[in-house]
One Martini backbone bead per residue (centre of mass of N, CA, C, O) as a GRO file, in nm:
protein
  287
    1MET     BB    1  -0.828  -1.637  -0.717
    2ASP     BB    2  -0.591  -1.755  -0.494
    3ARG     BB    3  -0.364  -1.522  -0.296
    4SER     BB    4  -0.289  -1.579   0.012
    5LYS     BB    5   0.014  -1.706  -0.032
    6SER     BB    6   0.191  -1.557  -0.252
    7PRO     BB    7   0.328  -1.326  -0.095
    8LEU     BB    8   0.497  -1.501   0.092
    9LYS     BB    9   0.645  -1.675  -0.135
   10ARG     BB   10   0.767  -1.423  -0.294
   11PHE     BB   11   0.906  -1.280  -0.031
   12ALA     BB   12   1.083  -1.480   0.137
   13LEU     BB   13   1.327  -1.526  -0.053
   14PRO     BB   14   1.427  -1.236  -0.097
   15CYS     BB   15   1.465  -1.180   0.211
   16LEU     BB   16   1.673  -1.395   0.264
   17LEU     BB   17   1.888  -1.307   0.057
   18CYS     BB   18   1.922  -1.031   0.177
   19CYS     BB   19   2.020  -1.102   0.458
   20LEU     BB   20   2.261  -1.264   0.360
   21SER     BB   21   2.404  -1.024   0.214
   22LEU     BB   22   2.414  -0.842   0.476
   23LEU     BB   23   2.614  -1.043   0.638
   24THR     BB   24   2.875  -1.038   0.483
   25PRO     BB   25   2.998  -0.757   0.578
   26ALA     BB   26   3.005  -0.834   0.872
   27LEU     BB   27   3.208  -1.077   0.849
   28CYS     BB   28   3.424  -0.868   0.700
   29LEU     BB   29   3.492  -0.617   0.890
   30ALA     BB   30   3.769  -0.762   1.037
   31ALA     BB   31   3.952  -0.789   0.817
   32ASP     BB   32   4.283  -0.899   0.735
   33ASP     BB   33   4.599  -0.857   0.530
   34SER     BB   34   4.843  -0.988   0.704
   35GLY     BB   35   4.709  -1.294   0.705
   36ASP     BB   36   4.569  -1.598   0.727
   37ALA     BB   37   4.555  -1.637   1.034
   38GLY     BB   38   4.448  -1.361   1.102
   39ALA     BB   39   4.192  -1.383   0.930
   40SER     BB   40   4.061  -1.626   1.076
   41GLU     BB   41   4.035  -1.484   1.358
   42VAL     BB   42   3.874  -1.209   1.270
   43SER     BB   43   3.613  -1.331   1.124
   44LYS     BB   44   3.500  -1.340   1.416
   45VAL     BB   45   3.237  -1.176   1.498
   46ASP     BB   46   3.125  -0.949   1.751
   47LEU     BB   47   2.813  -0.841   1.784
   48ARG     BB   48   2.831  -0.698   2.061
   49GLN     BB   49   3.067  -0.515   1.980
   50LEU     BB   50   2.916  -0.376   1.753
   51VAL     BB   51   2.699  -0.244   1.925
   52ASP     BB   52   2.884  -0.096   2.108
   53ASP     BB   53   3.019   0.075   1.875
   54ALA     BB   54   2.742   0.206   1.768
   55GLY     BB   55   2.571   0.296   1.995
   56THR     BB   56   2.298   0.497   2.005
   57ILE     BB   57   2.250   0.485   1.693
   58GLY     BB   58   2.243   0.178   1.674
   59ILE     BB   59   1.996   0.136   1.860
   60ILE     BB   60   1.794   0.294   1.681
   61ILE     BB   61   1.832   0.108   1.435
   62ALA     BB   62   1.727  -0.146   1.578
   63VAL     BB   63   1.446  -0.037   1.640
   64LEU     BB   64   1.375  -0.009   1.331
   65SER     BB   65   1.411  -0.305   1.255
   66ILE     BB   66   1.180  -0.407   1.428
   67ALA     BB   67   0.954  -0.243   1.303
   68MET     BB   68   0.986  -0.352   1.023
   69VAL     BB   69   0.922  -0.645   1.077
   70ALA     BB   70   0.637  -0.589   1.202
   71LEU     BB   71   0.520  -0.459   0.937
   72ILE     BB   72   0.564  -0.686   0.739
   73VAL     BB   73   0.388  -0.893   0.883
   74GLU     BB   74   0.125  -0.729   0.887
   75HIS     BB   75   0.098  -0.688   0.587
   76LEU     BB   76   0.097  -0.993   0.498
   77ILE     BB   77  -0.188  -1.024   0.643
   78SER     BB   78  -0.365  -0.769   0.540
   79ILE     BB   79  -0.227  -0.763   0.237
   80ARG     BB   80  -0.471  -0.947   0.091
   81SER     BB   81  -0.714  -1.100  -0.083
   82ASN     BB   82  -0.885  -1.224   0.168
   83ALA     BB   83  -0.894  -0.952   0.325
   84LEU     BB   84  -1.009  -0.750   0.098
   85MET     BB   85  -1.167  -1.026  -0.043
   86PRO     BB   86  -1.398  -1.196   0.065
   87PRO     BB   87  -1.522  -1.501   0.035
   88GLY     BB   88  -1.857  -1.460  -0.096
   89LEU     BB   89  -1.944  -1.161  -0.096
   90ALA     BB   90  -2.010  -1.100  -0.389
   91GLU     BB   91  -2.224  -1.324  -0.440
   92GLU     BB   92  -2.423  -1.225  -0.203
   93VAL     BB   93  -2.471  -0.942  -0.300
   94HIS     BB   94  -2.553  -0.999  -0.592
   95SER     BB   95  -2.816  -1.159  -0.505
   96LEU     BB   96  -2.953  -0.932  -0.358
   97ILE     BB   97  -2.962  -0.726  -0.581
   98ALA     BB   98  -3.133  -0.897  -0.785
   99GLN     BB   99  -3.373  -0.871  -0.545
  100GLN     BB  100  -3.364  -0.579  -0.415
  101GLN     BB  101  -3.187  -0.615  -0.134
  102TYR     BB  102  -3.020  -0.360  -0.009
  103ARG     BB  103  -3.017  -0.378   0.299
  104SER     BB  104  -2.909  -0.665   0.314
  105ALA     BB  105  -2.646  -0.602   0.167
  106ASP     BB  106  -2.548  -0.379   0.355
  107SER     BB  107  -2.532  -0.566   0.608
  108VAL     BB  108  -2.324  -0.760   0.498
  109CYS     BB  109  -2.099  -0.558   0.464
  110LYS     BB  110  -2.092  -0.449   0.767
  111SER     BB  111  -2.036  -0.762   0.872
  112ASN     BB  112  -1.778  -0.739   0.645
  113PRO     BB  113  -1.501  -0.585   0.691
  114SER     BB  114  -1.364  -0.431   0.391
  115PHE     BB  115  -1.266  -0.316   0.100
  116LEU     BB  116  -1.514  -0.426  -0.063
  117SER     BB  117  -1.744  -0.353   0.141
  118TYR     BB  118  -1.690  -0.041   0.128
  119ILE     BB  119  -1.765  -0.010  -0.172
  120LEU     BB  120  -2.047  -0.141  -0.173
  121SER     BB  121  -2.174   0.039   0.037
  122ALA     BB  122  -2.141   0.301  -0.124
  123GLY     BB  123  -2.323   0.206  -0.363
  124LEU     BB  124  -2.585   0.138  -0.192
  125SER     BB  125  -2.633   0.444  -0.112
  126GLU     BB  126  -2.704   0.505  -0.446
  127VAL     BB  127  -2.939   0.345  -0.586
  128GLN     BB  128  -3.168   0.575  -0.619
  129MET     BB  129  -2.964   0.735  -0.838
  130GLY     BB  130  -2.819   0.534  -0.987
  131TYR     BB  131  -2.540   0.411  -1.153
  132GLY     BB  132  -2.370   0.679  -1.160
  133ALA     BB  133  -2.369   0.714  -0.852
  134VAL     BB  134  -2.251   0.439  -0.782
  135GLU     BB  135  -1.990   0.460  -0.927
  136LYS     BB  136  -1.883   0.723  -0.787
  137ALA     BB  137  -1.889   0.606  -0.500
  138MET     BB  138  -1.688   0.365  -0.552
  139GLU     BB  139  -1.451   0.538  -0.645
  140ASP     BB  140  -1.422   0.707  -0.386
  141ALA     BB  141  -1.381   0.468  -0.194
  142ALA     BB  142  -1.125   0.343  -0.332
  143MET     BB  143  -0.946   0.589  -0.289
  144GLN     BB  144  -0.964   0.605   0.015
  145GLN     BB  145  -0.853   0.315   0.073
  146SER     BB  146  -0.592   0.339  -0.087
  147ALA     BB  147  -0.477   0.568   0.083
  148ARG     BB  148  -0.474   0.419   0.350
  149LEU     BB  149  -0.276   0.196   0.264
  150ASN     BB  150  -0.042   0.386   0.178
  151ARG     BB  151  -0.005   0.506   0.459
  152LYS     BB  152   0.061   0.239   0.601
  153ILE     BB  153   0.339   0.182   0.421
  154GLU     BB  154   0.507   0.453   0.467
  155TYR     BB  155   0.686   0.361   0.707
  156LEU     BB  156   0.890   0.209   0.543
  157SER     BB  157   1.001   0.444   0.396
  158VAL     BB  158   1.097   0.606   0.638
  159ILE     BB  159   1.295   0.391   0.739
  160GLY     BB  160   1.462   0.371   0.465
  161THR     BB  161   1.546   0.686   0.497
  162LEU     BB  162   1.657   0.715   0.792
  163SER     BB  163   1.877   0.495   0.841
  164PRO     BB  164   2.122   0.617   0.657
  165MET     BB  165   2.128   0.888   0.805
  166LEU     BB  166   2.210   0.771   1.082
  167GLY     BB  167   2.464   0.621   0.990
  168LEU     BB  168   2.605   0.880   0.886
  169LEU     BB  169   2.607   1.024   1.150
  170GLY     BB  170   2.776   0.820   1.308
  171THR     BB  171   3.021   0.825   1.120
  172VAL     BB  172   3.089   1.125   1.155
  173TRP     BB  173   3.125   1.115   1.457
  174GLY     BB  174   3.348   0.895   1.459
  175MET     BB  175   3.553   1.059   1.298
  176ILE     BB  176   3.586   1.289   1.482
  177LEU     BB  177   3.687   1.126   1.725
  178ALA     BB  178   3.930   0.993   1.587
  179PHE     BB  179   4.079   1.263   1.514
  180SER     BB  180   4.094   1.380   1.799
  181GLU     BB  181   4.273   1.153   1.912
  182PHE     BB  182   4.502   1.175   1.711
  183THR     BB  183   4.579   1.487   1.761
  184ALA     BB  184   4.635   1.449   2.082
  185LYS     BB  185   4.885   1.310   2.020
  186ALA     BB  186   5.218   1.330   2.024
  187ASN     BB  187   5.268   1.043   1.841
  188PRO     BB  188   5.123   0.993   1.570
  189ASP     BB  189   4.955   0.717   1.404
  190VAL     BB  190   4.804   0.621   1.123
  191ALA     BB  191   4.724   0.326   1.218
  192GLU     BB  192   4.532   0.426   1.450
  193LEU     BB  193   4.278   0.509   1.266
  194ALA     BB  194   4.141   0.230   1.191
  195PRO     BB  195   3.963   0.160   1.444
  196GLY     BB  196   3.790   0.424   1.429
  197ILE     BB  197   3.680   0.389   1.134
  198SER     BB  198   3.557   0.114   1.180
  199LYS     BB  199   3.345   0.210   1.391
  200ALA     BB  200   3.213   0.437   1.218
  201LEU     BB  201   3.102   0.220   0.996
  202ILE     BB  202   2.887   0.061   1.142
  203THR     BB  203   2.631   0.237   1.118
  204THR     BB  204   2.621   0.221   0.807
  205LEU     BB  205   2.563  -0.077   0.798
  206PHE     BB  206   2.305  -0.081   0.959
  207GLY     BB  207   2.145   0.119   0.790
  208LEU     BB  208   2.162  -0.053   0.521
  209SER     BB  209   2.025  -0.317   0.647
  210VAL     BB  210   1.751  -0.162   0.661
  211THR     BB  211   1.692  -0.024   0.393
  212VAL     BB  212   1.666  -0.243   0.179
  213PRO     BB  213   1.421  -0.401   0.294
  214ALA     BB  214   1.229  -0.159   0.330
  215LEU     BB  215   1.213  -0.063   0.027
  216ALA     BB  216   1.134  -0.337  -0.092
  217SER     BB  217   0.868  -0.361   0.076
  218PHE     BB  218   0.737  -0.105  -0.022
  219ALA     BB  219   0.723  -0.185  -0.331
  220PHE     BB  220   0.561  -0.444  -0.293
  221PHE     BB  221   0.304  -0.328  -0.151
  222ARG     BB  222   0.237  -0.118  -0.356
  223ASN     BB  223   0.179  -0.314  -0.591
  224ARG     BB  224  -0.027  -0.481  -0.427
  225ILE     BB  225  -0.240  -0.265  -0.398
  226ASP     BB  226  -0.294  -0.194  -0.695
  227GLU     BB  227  -0.391  -0.484  -0.766
  228LEU     BB  228  -0.623  -0.511  -0.555
  229VAL     BB  229  -0.787  -0.253  -0.634
  230ALA     BB  230  -0.845  -0.344  -0.927
  231GLN     BB  231  -0.998  -0.605  -0.848
  232SER     BB  232  -1.215  -0.474  -0.663
  233SER     BB  233  -1.340  -0.287  -0.871
  234LEU     BB  234  -1.416  -0.506  -1.076
  235LEU     BB  235  -1.594  -0.669  -0.882
  236ALA     BB  236  -1.799  -0.443  -0.816
  237GLU     BB  237  -1.906  -0.417  -1.104
  238HIS     BB  238  -2.013  -0.710  -1.124
  239VAL     BB  239  -2.221  -0.687  -0.891
  240PHE     BB  240  -2.371  -0.433  -1.073
  241ALA     BB  241  -2.454  -0.544  -1.351
  242ASP     BB  242  -2.770  -0.572  -1.318
  243PHE     BB  243  -2.815  -0.281  -1.244
  244LYS     BB  244  -2.695  -0.158  -1.501
  245HIS     BB  245  -2.894  -0.292  -1.698
  246ALA     BB  246  -3.146  -0.173  -1.581
  247THR     BB  247  -3.075   0.121  -1.625
  248VAL     BB  248  -3.055   0.109  -1.943
  249LEU     BB  249  -3.370   0.017  -1.956
  250GLY     BB  250  -3.524   0.190  -1.727
  251ASN     BB  251  -3.547  -0.008  -1.431
  252ARG     BB  252  -3.479   0.146  -1.215
  253PRO     BB  253  -3.502   0.199  -0.848
  254VAL     BB  254  -3.685   0.472  -0.846
  255PRO     BB  255  -3.865   0.703  -0.750
  256LYS     BB  256  -4.177   0.783  -0.860
  257GLN     BB  257  -4.199   1.085  -0.858
  258PRO     BB  258  -3.950   1.182  -1.017
  259ARG     BB  259  -4.028   1.013  -1.269
  260LYS     BB  260  -4.309   1.140  -1.316
  261ARG     BB  261  -4.200   1.425  -1.353
  262ALA     BB  262  -4.023   1.371  -1.599
  263GLU     BB  263  -4.256   1.277  -1.788
  264GLU     BB  264  -4.420   1.546  -1.771
  265GLU     BB  265  -4.193   1.728  -1.878
  266LEU     BB  266  -4.156   1.591  -2.153
  267ALA     BB  267  -4.455   1.628  -2.246
  268GLN     BB  268  -4.448   1.948  -2.230
  269ARG     BB  269  -4.231   1.986  -2.436
  270MET     BB  270  -4.373   1.859  -2.680
  271THR     BB  271  -4.616   2.054  -2.672
  272ASN     BB  272  -4.451   2.317  -2.716
  273GLN     BB  273  -4.337   2.233  -2.991
  274GLN     BB  274  -4.611   2.201  -3.147
  275THR     BB  275  -4.706   2.493  -3.098
  276ALA     BB  276  -4.461   2.637  -3.239
  277HIS     BB  277  -4.475   2.392  -3.469
  278PRO     BB  278  -4.694   2.342  -3.677
  279ALA     BB  279  -4.860   2.151  -3.890
  280PRO     BB  280  -4.924   2.118  -4.205
  281PRO     BB  281  -5.139   2.102  -4.438
  282PRO     BB  282  -5.248   1.853  -4.655
  283GLY     BB  283  -5.148   2.021  -4.923
  284GLY     BB  284  -4.847   2.140  -4.823
  285GLN     BB  285  -4.974   2.437  -4.781
  286GLU     BB  286  -4.979   2.735  -4.663
  287THR     BB  287  -5.220   3.005  -4.598
   0.00000   0.00000   0.00000
């Protein structure tokens, strides 16, 4: 089944809805309850002014948002079915293994670097040791590559965790400045606190605007990796199905010397058992 376009289709719409929902509080940030006319004028938010009010912390959050978008685009390209499991690779390697052309199969895997080829190459390196060693090598390779992919998407989790903390830091700092200016005035008015508090909350808005899509993307790609890893492991087992069948029948391509030595050892054990427990005479009674 070709899933090369499904991640983009499934993720584009939720991401768009998420962005639209995050723009709503920004459009309502400067809303005023004093009257309909005033509310109509203030509803036009100056984004440049918002960025200026956010200050240095707002710029840092903006940089994190750019990094988040770049990571999402990269992951949509690299973490997909055709990228991790190139079409035709499994069939070609399976055919070569059936012909016992293990070096050619390994060359094909190395010439097509991917998640699946790495697993198959690890299994091919252990074919002389039997299917048990092949299976163990593929499991270890799958775990290693899965960990690498999970470390790759971990940056989205870091951005999603760090952004609201930076937003909260900016808000706390803005509140401190607002109250400092308020108490420094000779005749302070409580209404004068509103602009300062509004500016202080901008960084929190920016931080949450980055956190929601970052954590949602992280969860999406984590589940996607789990699904593709399971598919790749199952496909690798099918590639070695004939080799496994040959191993069960005792026809696996192991070196002749170790196999001959094992047969001689088995024959020696049977001889020792017959010597230790001789068969009774024909009369059925021992003399």
